[in-house]
Short mmCIF file of C-alpha atoms in Angstrom, two decimals:
data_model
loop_
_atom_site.label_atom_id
_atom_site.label_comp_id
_atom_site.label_asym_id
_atom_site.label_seq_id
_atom_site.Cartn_x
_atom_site.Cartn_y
_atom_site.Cartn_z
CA UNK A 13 31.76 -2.48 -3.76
CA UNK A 14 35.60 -2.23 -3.11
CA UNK A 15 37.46 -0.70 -6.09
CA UNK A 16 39.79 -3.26 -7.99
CA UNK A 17 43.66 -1.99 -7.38
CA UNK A 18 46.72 -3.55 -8.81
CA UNK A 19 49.82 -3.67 -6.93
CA UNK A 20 52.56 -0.85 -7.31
CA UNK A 21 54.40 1.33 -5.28
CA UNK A 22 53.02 4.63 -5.19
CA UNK A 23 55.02 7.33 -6.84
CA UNK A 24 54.26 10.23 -4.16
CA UNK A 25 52.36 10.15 -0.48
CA UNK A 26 51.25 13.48 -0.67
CA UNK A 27 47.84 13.66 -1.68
CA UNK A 28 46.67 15.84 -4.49
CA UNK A 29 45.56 19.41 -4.00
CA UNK A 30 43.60 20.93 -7.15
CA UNK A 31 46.12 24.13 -8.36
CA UNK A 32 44.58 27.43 -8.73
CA UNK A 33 46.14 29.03 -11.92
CA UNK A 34 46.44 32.82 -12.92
CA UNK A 35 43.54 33.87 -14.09
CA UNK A 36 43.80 35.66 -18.27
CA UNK A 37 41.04 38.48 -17.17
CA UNK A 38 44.23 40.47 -15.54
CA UNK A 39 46.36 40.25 -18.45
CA UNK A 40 46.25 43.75 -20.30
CA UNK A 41 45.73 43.57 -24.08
CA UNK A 42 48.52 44.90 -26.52
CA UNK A 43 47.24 46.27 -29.37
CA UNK A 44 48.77 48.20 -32.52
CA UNK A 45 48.41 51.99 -32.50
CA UNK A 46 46.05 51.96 -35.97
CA UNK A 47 43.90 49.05 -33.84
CA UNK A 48 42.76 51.23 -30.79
CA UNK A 49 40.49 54.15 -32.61
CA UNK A 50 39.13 51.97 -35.70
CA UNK A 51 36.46 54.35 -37.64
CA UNK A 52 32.79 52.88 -38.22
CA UNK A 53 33.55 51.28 -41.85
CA UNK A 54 37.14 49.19 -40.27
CA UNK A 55 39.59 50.84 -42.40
CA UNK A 56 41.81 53.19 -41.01
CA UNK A 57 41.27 56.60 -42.65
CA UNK A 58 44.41 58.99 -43.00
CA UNK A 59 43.34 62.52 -41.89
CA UNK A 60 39.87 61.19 -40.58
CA UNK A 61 38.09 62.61 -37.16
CA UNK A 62 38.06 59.34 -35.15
CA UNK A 63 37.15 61.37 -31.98
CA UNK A 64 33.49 60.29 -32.08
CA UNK A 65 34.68 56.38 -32.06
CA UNK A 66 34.33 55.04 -28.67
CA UNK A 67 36.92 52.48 -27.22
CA UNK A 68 35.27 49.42 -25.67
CA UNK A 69 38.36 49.06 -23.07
CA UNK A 70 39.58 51.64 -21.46
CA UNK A 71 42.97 52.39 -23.02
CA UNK A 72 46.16 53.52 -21.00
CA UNK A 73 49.75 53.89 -22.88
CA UNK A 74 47.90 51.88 -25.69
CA UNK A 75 47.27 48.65 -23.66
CA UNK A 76 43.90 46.99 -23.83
CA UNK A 77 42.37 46.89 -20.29
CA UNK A 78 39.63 44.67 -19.76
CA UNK A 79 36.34 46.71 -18.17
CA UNK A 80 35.17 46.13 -15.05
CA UNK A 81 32.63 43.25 -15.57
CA UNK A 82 35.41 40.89 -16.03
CA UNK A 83 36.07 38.90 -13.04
CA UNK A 84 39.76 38.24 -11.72
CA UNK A 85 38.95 35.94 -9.60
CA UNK A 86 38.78 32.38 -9.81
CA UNK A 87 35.50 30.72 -10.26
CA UNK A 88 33.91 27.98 -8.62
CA UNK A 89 33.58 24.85 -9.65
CA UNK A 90 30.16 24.34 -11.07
CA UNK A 91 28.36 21.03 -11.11
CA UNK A 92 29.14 19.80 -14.33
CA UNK A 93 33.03 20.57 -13.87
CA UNK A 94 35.19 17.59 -13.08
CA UNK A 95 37.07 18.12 -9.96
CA UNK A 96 40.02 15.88 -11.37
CA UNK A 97 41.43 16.10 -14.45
CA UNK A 98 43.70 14.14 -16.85
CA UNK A 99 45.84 17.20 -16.88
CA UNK A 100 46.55 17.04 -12.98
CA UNK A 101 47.63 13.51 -13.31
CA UNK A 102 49.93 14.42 -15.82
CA UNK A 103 51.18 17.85 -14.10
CA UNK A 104 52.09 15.37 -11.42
CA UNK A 105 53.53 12.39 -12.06
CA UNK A 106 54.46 13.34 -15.70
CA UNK A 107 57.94 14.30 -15.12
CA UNK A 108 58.72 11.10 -13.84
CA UNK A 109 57.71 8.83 -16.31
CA UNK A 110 59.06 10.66 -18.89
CA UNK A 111 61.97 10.17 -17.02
CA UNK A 112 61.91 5.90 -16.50
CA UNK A 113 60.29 5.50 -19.76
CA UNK A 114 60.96 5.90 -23.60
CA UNK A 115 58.15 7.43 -25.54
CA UNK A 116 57.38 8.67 -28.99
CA UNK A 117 57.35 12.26 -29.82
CA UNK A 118 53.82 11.61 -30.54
CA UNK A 119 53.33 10.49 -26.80
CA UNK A 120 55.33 13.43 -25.84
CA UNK A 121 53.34 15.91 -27.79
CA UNK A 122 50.08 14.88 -26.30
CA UNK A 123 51.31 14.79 -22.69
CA UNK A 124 52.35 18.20 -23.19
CA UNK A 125 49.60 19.71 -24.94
CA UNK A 126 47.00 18.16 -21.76
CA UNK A 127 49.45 19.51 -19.08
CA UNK A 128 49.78 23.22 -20.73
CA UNK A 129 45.97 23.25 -22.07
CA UNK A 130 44.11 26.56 -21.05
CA UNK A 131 47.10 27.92 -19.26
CA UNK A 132 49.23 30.98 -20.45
CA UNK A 133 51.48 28.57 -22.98
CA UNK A 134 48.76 28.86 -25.46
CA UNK A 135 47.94 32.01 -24.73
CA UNK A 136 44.28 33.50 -24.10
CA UNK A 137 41.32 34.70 -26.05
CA UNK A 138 38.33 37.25 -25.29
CA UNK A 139 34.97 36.94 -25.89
CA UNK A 140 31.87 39.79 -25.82
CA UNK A 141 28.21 39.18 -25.84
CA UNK A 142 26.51 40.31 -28.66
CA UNK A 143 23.62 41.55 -26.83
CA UNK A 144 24.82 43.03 -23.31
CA UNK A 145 28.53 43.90 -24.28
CA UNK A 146 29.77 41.19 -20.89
CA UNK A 147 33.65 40.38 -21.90
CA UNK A 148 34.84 36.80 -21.09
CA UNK A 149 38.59 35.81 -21.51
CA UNK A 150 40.07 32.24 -20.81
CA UNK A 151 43.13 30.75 -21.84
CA UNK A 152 43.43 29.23 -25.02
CA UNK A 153 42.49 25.20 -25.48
CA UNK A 154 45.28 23.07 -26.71
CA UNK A 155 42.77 21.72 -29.29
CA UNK A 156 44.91 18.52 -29.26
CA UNK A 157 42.58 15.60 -29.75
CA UNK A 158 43.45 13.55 -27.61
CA UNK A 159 42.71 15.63 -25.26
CA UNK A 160 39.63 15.68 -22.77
CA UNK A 161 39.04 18.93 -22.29
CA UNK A 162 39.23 19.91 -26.28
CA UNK A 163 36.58 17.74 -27.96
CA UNK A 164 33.43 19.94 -27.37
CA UNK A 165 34.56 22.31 -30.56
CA UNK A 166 35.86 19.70 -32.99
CA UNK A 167 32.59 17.57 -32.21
CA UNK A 168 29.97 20.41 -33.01
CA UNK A 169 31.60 21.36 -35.96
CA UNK A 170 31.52 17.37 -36.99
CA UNK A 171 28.29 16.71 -36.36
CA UNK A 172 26.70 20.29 -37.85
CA UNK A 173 28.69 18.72 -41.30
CA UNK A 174 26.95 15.09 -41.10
CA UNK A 175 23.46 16.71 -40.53
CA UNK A 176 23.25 18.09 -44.61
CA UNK A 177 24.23 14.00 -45.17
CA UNK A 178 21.29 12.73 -43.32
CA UNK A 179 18.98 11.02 -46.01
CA UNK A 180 15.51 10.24 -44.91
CA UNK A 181 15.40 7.00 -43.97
CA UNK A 182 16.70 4.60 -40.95
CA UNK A 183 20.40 4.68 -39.93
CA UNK A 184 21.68 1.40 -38.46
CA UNK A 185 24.30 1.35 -36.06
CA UNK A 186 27.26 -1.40 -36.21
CA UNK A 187 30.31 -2.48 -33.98
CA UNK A 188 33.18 -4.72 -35.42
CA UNK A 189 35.38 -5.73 -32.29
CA UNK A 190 38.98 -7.46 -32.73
CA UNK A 191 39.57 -10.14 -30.33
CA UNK A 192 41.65 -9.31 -27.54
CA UNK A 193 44.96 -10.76 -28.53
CA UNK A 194 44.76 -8.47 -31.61
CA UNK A 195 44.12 -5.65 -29.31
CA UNK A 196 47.01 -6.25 -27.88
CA UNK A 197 48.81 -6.70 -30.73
CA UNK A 198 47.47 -3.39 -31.78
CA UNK A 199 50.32 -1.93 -29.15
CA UNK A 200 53.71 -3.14 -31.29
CA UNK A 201 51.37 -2.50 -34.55
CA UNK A 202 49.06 0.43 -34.18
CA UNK A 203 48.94 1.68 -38.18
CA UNK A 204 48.91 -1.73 -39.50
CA UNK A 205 46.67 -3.41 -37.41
CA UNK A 206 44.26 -0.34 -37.74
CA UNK A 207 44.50 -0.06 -41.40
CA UNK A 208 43.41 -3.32 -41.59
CA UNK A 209 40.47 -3.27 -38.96
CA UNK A 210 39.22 -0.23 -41.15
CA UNK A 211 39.88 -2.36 -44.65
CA UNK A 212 38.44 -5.66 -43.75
CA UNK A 213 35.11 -4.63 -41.74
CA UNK A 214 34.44 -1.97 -44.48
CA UNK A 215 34.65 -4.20 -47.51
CA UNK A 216 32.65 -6.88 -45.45
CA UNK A 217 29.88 -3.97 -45.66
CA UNK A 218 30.67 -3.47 -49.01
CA UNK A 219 30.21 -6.72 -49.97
CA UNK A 220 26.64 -7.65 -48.65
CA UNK A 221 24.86 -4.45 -50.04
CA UNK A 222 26.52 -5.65 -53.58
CA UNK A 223 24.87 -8.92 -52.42
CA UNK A 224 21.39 -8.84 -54.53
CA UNK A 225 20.47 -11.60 -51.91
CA UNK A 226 20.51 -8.32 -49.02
CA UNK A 227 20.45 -5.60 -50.82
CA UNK A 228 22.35 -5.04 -54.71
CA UNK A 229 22.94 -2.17 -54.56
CA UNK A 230 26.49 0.48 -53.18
CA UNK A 231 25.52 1.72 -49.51
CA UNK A 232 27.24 4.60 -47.85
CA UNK A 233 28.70 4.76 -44.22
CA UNK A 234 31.07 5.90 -41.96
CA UNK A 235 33.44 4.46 -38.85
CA UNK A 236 34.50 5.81 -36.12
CA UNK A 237 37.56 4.18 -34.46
CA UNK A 238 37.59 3.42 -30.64
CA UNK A 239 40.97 1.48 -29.22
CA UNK A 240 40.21 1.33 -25.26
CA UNK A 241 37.77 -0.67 -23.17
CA UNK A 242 36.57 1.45 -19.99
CA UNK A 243 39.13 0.14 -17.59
CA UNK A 244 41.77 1.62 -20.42
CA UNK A 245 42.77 -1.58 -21.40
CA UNK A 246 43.38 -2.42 -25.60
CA UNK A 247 40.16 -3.04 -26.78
CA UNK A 248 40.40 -1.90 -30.80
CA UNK A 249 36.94 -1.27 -32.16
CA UNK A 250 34.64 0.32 -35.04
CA UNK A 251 31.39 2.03 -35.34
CA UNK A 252 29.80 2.44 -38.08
CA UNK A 253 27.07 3.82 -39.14
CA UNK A 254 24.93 3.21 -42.04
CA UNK A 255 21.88 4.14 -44.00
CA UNK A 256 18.79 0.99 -44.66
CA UNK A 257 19.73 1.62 -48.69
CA UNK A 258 21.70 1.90 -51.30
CA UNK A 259 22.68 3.68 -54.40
CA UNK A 260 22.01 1.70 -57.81
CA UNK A 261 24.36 2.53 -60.81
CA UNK A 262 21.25 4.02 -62.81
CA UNK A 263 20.63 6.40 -59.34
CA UNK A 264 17.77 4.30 -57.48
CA UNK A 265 17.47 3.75 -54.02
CA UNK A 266 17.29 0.08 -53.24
CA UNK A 267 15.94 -0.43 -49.31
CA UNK A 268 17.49 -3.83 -47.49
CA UNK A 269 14.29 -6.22 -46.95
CA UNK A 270 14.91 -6.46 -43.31
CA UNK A 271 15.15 -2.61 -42.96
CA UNK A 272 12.87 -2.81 -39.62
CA UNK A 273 14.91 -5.42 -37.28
CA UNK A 274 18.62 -5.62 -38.95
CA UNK A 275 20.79 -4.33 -41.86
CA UNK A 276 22.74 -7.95 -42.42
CA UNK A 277 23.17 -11.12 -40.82
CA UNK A 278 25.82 -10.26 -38.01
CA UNK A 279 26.63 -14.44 -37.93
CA UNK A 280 27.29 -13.95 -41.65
CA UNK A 281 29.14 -10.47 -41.02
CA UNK A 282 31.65 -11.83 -38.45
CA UNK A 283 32.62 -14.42 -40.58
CA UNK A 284 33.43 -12.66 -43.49
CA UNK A 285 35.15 -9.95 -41.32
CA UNK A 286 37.24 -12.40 -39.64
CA UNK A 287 38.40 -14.02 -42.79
CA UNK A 288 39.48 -10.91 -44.72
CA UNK A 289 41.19 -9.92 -41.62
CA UNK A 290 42.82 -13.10 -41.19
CA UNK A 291 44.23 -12.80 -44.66
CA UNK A 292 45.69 -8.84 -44.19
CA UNK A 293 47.50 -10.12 -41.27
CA UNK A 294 48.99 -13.21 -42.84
CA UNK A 295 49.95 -10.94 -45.47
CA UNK A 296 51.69 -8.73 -43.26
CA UNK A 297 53.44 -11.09 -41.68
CA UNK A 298 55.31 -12.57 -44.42
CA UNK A 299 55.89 -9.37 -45.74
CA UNK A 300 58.19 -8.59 -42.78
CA UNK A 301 56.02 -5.74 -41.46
CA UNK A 302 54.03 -7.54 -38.35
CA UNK A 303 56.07 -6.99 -35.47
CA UNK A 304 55.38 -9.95 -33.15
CA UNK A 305 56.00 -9.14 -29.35
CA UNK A 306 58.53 -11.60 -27.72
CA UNK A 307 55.90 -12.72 -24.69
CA UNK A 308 53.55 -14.23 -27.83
CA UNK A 309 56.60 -17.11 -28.52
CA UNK A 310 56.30 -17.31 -31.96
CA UNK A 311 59.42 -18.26 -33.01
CA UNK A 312 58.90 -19.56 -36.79
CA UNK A 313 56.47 -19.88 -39.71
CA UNK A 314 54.72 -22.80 -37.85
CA UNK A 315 54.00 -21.17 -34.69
CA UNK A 316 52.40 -18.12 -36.35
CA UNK A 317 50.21 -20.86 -38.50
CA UNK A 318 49.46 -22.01 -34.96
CA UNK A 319 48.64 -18.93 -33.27
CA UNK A 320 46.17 -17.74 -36.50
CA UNK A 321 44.50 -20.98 -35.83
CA UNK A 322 43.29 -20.67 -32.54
CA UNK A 323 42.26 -16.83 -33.65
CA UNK A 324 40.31 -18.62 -36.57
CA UNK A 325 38.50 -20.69 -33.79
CA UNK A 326 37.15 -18.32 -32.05
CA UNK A 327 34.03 -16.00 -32.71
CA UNK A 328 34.54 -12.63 -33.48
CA UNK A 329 31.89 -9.58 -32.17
CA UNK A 330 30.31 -8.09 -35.11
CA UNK A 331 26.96 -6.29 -33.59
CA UNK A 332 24.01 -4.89 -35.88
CA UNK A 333 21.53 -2.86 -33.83
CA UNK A 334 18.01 -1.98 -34.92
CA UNK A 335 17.72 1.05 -36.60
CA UNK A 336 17.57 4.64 -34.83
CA UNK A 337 14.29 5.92 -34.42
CA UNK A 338 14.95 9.44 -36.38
CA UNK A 339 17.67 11.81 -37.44
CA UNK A 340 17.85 13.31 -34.45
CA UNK A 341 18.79 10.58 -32.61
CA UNK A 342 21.44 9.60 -35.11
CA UNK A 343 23.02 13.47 -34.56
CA UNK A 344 23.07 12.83 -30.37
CA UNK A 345 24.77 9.51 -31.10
CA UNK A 346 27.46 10.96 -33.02
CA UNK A 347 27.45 13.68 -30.88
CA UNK A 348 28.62 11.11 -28.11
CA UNK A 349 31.22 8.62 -30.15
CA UNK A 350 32.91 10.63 -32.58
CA UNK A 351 35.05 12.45 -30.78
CA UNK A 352 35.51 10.41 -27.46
CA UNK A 353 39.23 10.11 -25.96
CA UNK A 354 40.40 7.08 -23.34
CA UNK A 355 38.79 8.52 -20.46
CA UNK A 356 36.33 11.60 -19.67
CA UNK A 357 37.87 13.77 -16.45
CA UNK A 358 34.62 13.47 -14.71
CA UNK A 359 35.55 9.69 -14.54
CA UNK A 360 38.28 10.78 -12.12
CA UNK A 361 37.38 10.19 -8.76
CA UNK A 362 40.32 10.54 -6.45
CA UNK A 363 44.12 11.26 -6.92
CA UNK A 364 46.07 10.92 -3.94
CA UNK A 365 49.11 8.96 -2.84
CA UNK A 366 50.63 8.02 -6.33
CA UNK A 367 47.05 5.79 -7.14
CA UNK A 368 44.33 6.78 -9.49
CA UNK A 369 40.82 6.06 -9.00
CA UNK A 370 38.72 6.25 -11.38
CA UNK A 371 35.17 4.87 -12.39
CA UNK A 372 34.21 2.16 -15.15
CA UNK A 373 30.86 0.67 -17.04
CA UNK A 374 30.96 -2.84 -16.33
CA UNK A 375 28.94 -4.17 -19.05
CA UNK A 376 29.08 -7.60 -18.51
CA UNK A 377 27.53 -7.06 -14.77
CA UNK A 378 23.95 -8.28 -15.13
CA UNK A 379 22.90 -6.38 -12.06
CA UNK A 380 22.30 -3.17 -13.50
CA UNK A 381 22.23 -1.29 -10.36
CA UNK A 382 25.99 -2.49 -10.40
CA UNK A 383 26.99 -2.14 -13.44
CA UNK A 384 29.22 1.54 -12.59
CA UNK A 385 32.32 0.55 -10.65
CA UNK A 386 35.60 1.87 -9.22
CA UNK A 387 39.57 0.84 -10.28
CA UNK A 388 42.45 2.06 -8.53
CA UNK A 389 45.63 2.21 -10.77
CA UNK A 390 49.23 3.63 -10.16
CA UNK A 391 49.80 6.76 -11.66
CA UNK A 392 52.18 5.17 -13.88
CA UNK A 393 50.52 2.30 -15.08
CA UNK A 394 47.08 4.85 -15.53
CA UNK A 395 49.46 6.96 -17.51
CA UNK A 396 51.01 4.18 -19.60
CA UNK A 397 47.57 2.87 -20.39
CA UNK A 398 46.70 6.70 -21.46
CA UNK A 399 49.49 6.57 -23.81
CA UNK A 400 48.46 3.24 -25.28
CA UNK A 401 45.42 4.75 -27.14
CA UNK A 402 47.79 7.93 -28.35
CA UNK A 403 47.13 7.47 -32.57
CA UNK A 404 49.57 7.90 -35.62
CA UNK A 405 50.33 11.98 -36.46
CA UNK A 406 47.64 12.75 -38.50
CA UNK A 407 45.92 9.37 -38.61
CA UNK A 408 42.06 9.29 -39.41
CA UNK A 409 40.35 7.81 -36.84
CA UNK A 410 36.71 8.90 -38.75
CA UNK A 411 36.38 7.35 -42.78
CA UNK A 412 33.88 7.74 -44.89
CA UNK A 413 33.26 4.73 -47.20
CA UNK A 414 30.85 3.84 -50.02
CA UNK A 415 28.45 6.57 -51.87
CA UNK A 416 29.43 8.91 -48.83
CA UNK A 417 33.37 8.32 -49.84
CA UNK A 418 34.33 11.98 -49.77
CA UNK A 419 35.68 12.00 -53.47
CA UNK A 420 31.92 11.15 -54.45
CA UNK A 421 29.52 12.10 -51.37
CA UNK A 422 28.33 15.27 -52.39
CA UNK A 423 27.04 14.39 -55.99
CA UNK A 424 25.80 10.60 -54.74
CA UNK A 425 24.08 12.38 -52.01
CA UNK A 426 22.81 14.92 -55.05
CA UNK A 427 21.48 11.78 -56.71
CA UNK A 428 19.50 10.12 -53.97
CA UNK A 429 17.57 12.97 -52.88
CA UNK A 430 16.38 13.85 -56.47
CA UNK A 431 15.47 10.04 -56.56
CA UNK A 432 13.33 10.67 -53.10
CA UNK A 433 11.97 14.24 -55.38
CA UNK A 434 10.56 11.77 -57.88
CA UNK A 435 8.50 9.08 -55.91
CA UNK A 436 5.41 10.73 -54.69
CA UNK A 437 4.77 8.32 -51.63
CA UNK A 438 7.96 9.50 -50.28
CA UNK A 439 7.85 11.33 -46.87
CA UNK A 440 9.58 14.74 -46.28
CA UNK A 441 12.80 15.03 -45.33
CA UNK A 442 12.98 14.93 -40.72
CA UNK A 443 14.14 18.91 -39.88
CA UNK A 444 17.23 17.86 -38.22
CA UNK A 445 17.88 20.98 -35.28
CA UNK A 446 21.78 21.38 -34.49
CA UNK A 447 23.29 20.58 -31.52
CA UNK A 448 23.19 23.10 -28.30
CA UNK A 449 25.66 25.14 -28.46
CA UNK A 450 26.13 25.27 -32.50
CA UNK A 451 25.44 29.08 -32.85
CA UNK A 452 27.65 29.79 -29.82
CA UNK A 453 28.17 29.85 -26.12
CA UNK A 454 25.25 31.76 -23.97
CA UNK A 455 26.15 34.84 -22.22
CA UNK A 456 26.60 34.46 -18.70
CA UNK A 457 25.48 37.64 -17.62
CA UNK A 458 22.51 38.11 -19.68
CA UNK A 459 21.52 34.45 -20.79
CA UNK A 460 20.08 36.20 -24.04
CA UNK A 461 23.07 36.99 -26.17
CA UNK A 462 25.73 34.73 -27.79
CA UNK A 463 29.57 35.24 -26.58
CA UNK A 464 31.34 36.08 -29.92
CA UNK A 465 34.95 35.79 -29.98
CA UNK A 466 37.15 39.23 -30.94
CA UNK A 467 40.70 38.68 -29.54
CA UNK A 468 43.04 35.38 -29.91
CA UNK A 469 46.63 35.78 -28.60
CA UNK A 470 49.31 33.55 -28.55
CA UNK A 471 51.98 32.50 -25.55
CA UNK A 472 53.90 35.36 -26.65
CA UNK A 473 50.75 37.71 -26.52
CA UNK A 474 50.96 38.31 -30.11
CA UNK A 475 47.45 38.98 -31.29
CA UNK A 476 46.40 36.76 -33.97
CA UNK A 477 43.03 37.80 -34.13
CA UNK A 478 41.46 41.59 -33.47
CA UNK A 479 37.78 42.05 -34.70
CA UNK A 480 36.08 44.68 -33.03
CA UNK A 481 32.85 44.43 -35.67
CA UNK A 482 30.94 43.32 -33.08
CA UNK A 483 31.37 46.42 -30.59
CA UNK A 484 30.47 48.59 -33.56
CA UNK A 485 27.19 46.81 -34.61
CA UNK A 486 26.46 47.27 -30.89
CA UNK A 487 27.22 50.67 -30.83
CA UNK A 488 25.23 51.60 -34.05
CA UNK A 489 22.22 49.14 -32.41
CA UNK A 490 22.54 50.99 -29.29
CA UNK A 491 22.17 54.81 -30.43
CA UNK A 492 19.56 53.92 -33.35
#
């Protein structure tokens, strides 16, 4: 199938040519005098014989050579390594649209942290296995999260902290979706329009498991927010996910009756959604604070009465899936929504010529054989739809709501389990096994021992972090 382009002149004919950058394994380490000849304990010891303490790195005018097992040359591309990136788009055609177009700082920020991420202006760490002594160094990850590169270590860490929440029973999964003009909206209104996505759908949660007619009792969840449809496009969306229960005030467990097929009536759900919703944004918008774009010709108090109208009439996409079929399938979902940005880099397919191709789920193709497909953009308009989905400075895109509200989790949680202690019917809590990868990266060289981090610099190769604990448990393993 053809890819779907939209028209624009392209912004350069030369096609794109993936950059080899400087590897870090050639830069020397700097390291303070009192640093290089540490004695066993990791004090420095006035007066002490330190001639028995052997240097990992050979040292020369005290700089910190790497050994010899540390390649300088760049790798490969392995399989599972995009062979476009976000970053090369940027590195690009960046320049120029900062030139032709105003941004925000916060648009600013993020284009530069993607462009400089695991170069030299972030400076580099080192890594040794703990059981073979290999060294890796790389250049440090920008960590910004927007960016796709720097998820992996912000998602583990996540996901390893919602694994002690897990209660033993069924987790459902729910979507609220805002219609599209809202999405769009979302653009002139991105803090107000997302508080109130996050406001109305949770209190329409809220309100059913108070409902004795589903439930009667407080439940616990949390959303994740998502603003972008595959093609990039404003599509502003939650996902929540929930546990088939909730806490009473005298500390039962109260399980929904249909705990087996659905958590609520989604019918029921969207309509309650949409109408506290609906209220927020009228709110808003007599306050003063909605900002209404000039293409949506609303010119007075009657057109906006309108315009809310016609988003009354139509039905808004609240989805309740059956429940997951254990824990461990609720820590692999997370695992793939919590931390997603825009677009993955191994969706890139091709840059060249100023146009951007890139793939996208079509999910309303009912041929499933079909359903992957290709778009071409312009660089520009791929980067200005990259932008779009930038959030707030320090806005929370994950909220906790209900008995797992953070100011309350850990003592609700405390409750339910010694309420699951009591009933003897009760069945033992699923062993939930972390993520791959939660203990630390596999050597290499070895593929037994984990690659333990000993040496963060920054862009100025100041060293920020120096623990060589790790070369002297090896050393005391290795003449024992």
């Amino acid at each position: 199938m053809m890819p779907v382009t939209e028209n624009s002149a392209p912004l350069k004919t030369s096609s794109f040519v993936l950059p080899i950058p400087v590897s870090p394994s050639v830069i020397p380490i700097d390291l303070p005098a009192c640093a290089l000849h540490l004695p066993a304990c990791g004090h420095a010891q006035a007066g002490a014989d330190r001639s028995d303490i052997i240097s990992p790195f050979p040292v020369i005018n005290n700089k910190l050579f790497p050994p010899q097992q540390v390649s300088c040359h760049k790798k490969q591309l392995s399989q599972d390594q995009p062979k476009y990136e976000v970053a090369d788009i940027f590195n690009l055609y960046g320049e120029e649209y900062r030139r032709n177009h105003k941004l925000t700082t916060d648009q600013l920020n993020v284009m530069y942290a993607i462009e400089h991420c695991r170069t030299a202006e972030y400076g580099f760490h080192a890594d040794v296995c703990d059981n073979c002594g290999h060294i890796e160094k790389a250049y440090n990850s920008c960590r910004n999260r927007h960016c796709p590169k720097c998820q992996g270590i912000a998602k583990r860490k996540w996901v390893e902290a919602r694994i002690d929440e897990l209660l033993p029973v069924a987790h459902h999964h729910a979507t609220f979706t805002l219609p599209n003009q809202i999405s769009v909206l979302s653009l002139h209104n991105q803090k107000l329009i997302y508080d109130l996505l996050f406001n109305s759908a949770s209190q329409t949660l809220l309100v059913f498991g108070d409902d004795p007619k589903w439930l009667g009792a407080k439940i616990g969840f949390y959303g994740i927010l998502h603003t972008w449809a595959q093609t990039l496009w404003p599509h502003v969306h939650l996902h929540f996910i929930v546990p088939a229960g909730g806490l009473t005030d005298d500390g039962k467990w109260i399980e929904p009756k249909y705990k087996g097929t659905f958590l609520f009536p989604v019918l029921a759900l969207s309509k309650v959604f949409r109408g506290k919703f609906i209220e927020g944004l009228k709110e808003a918008y007599y306050a003063g604070e909605l900002v209404l774009p000039d293409n949506l010709n609303i010119k007075d108090d009657d057109e906006f009465e309108q315009w809310i109208d016609l988003l009354v009439s139509k039905n808004w996409v609240v989805n309740s899936k059956p429940p997951f079929s254990g824990p461990e399938e609720v820590v692999r979902y997370i695992g793939r929504y919590t931390h997603r940005v825009a677009i993955s880099n191994h969706r890139i397919i091709s840059i060249a010529n100023g146009q951007i191709c890139f793939s996208y789920k079509d999910n309303k193709e009912k041929d499933k054989s079909k359903v992957w497909k290709e778009m071409v953009l312009p660089a520009d308009r791929f980067i200005k739809r990259f932008l779009w989905h930038v959030l707030p400075k320090r806005y929370h895109r994950i909220r906790n709501y209900g008995f797992l509200n953070n100011g309350e989790k850990h003592s609700n949680l405390e409750r339910i389990r010694k309420f699951f202690e009591s009933q003897k019917d009760v069945e033992e809590f699923a062993e939930v096994i972390p993520t791959n990868g939660a203990d630390g990266i596999t050597c290499p060289k070895c593929g037994k021992g984990k690659l333990r981090s000993f040496l963060v610099t920054d862009r100025y190769d100041r060293i920020l972090k120096l623990d060589i604990s790790v070369f002297l448990k090896k050393e005391a393993r290795d003449t024992s």
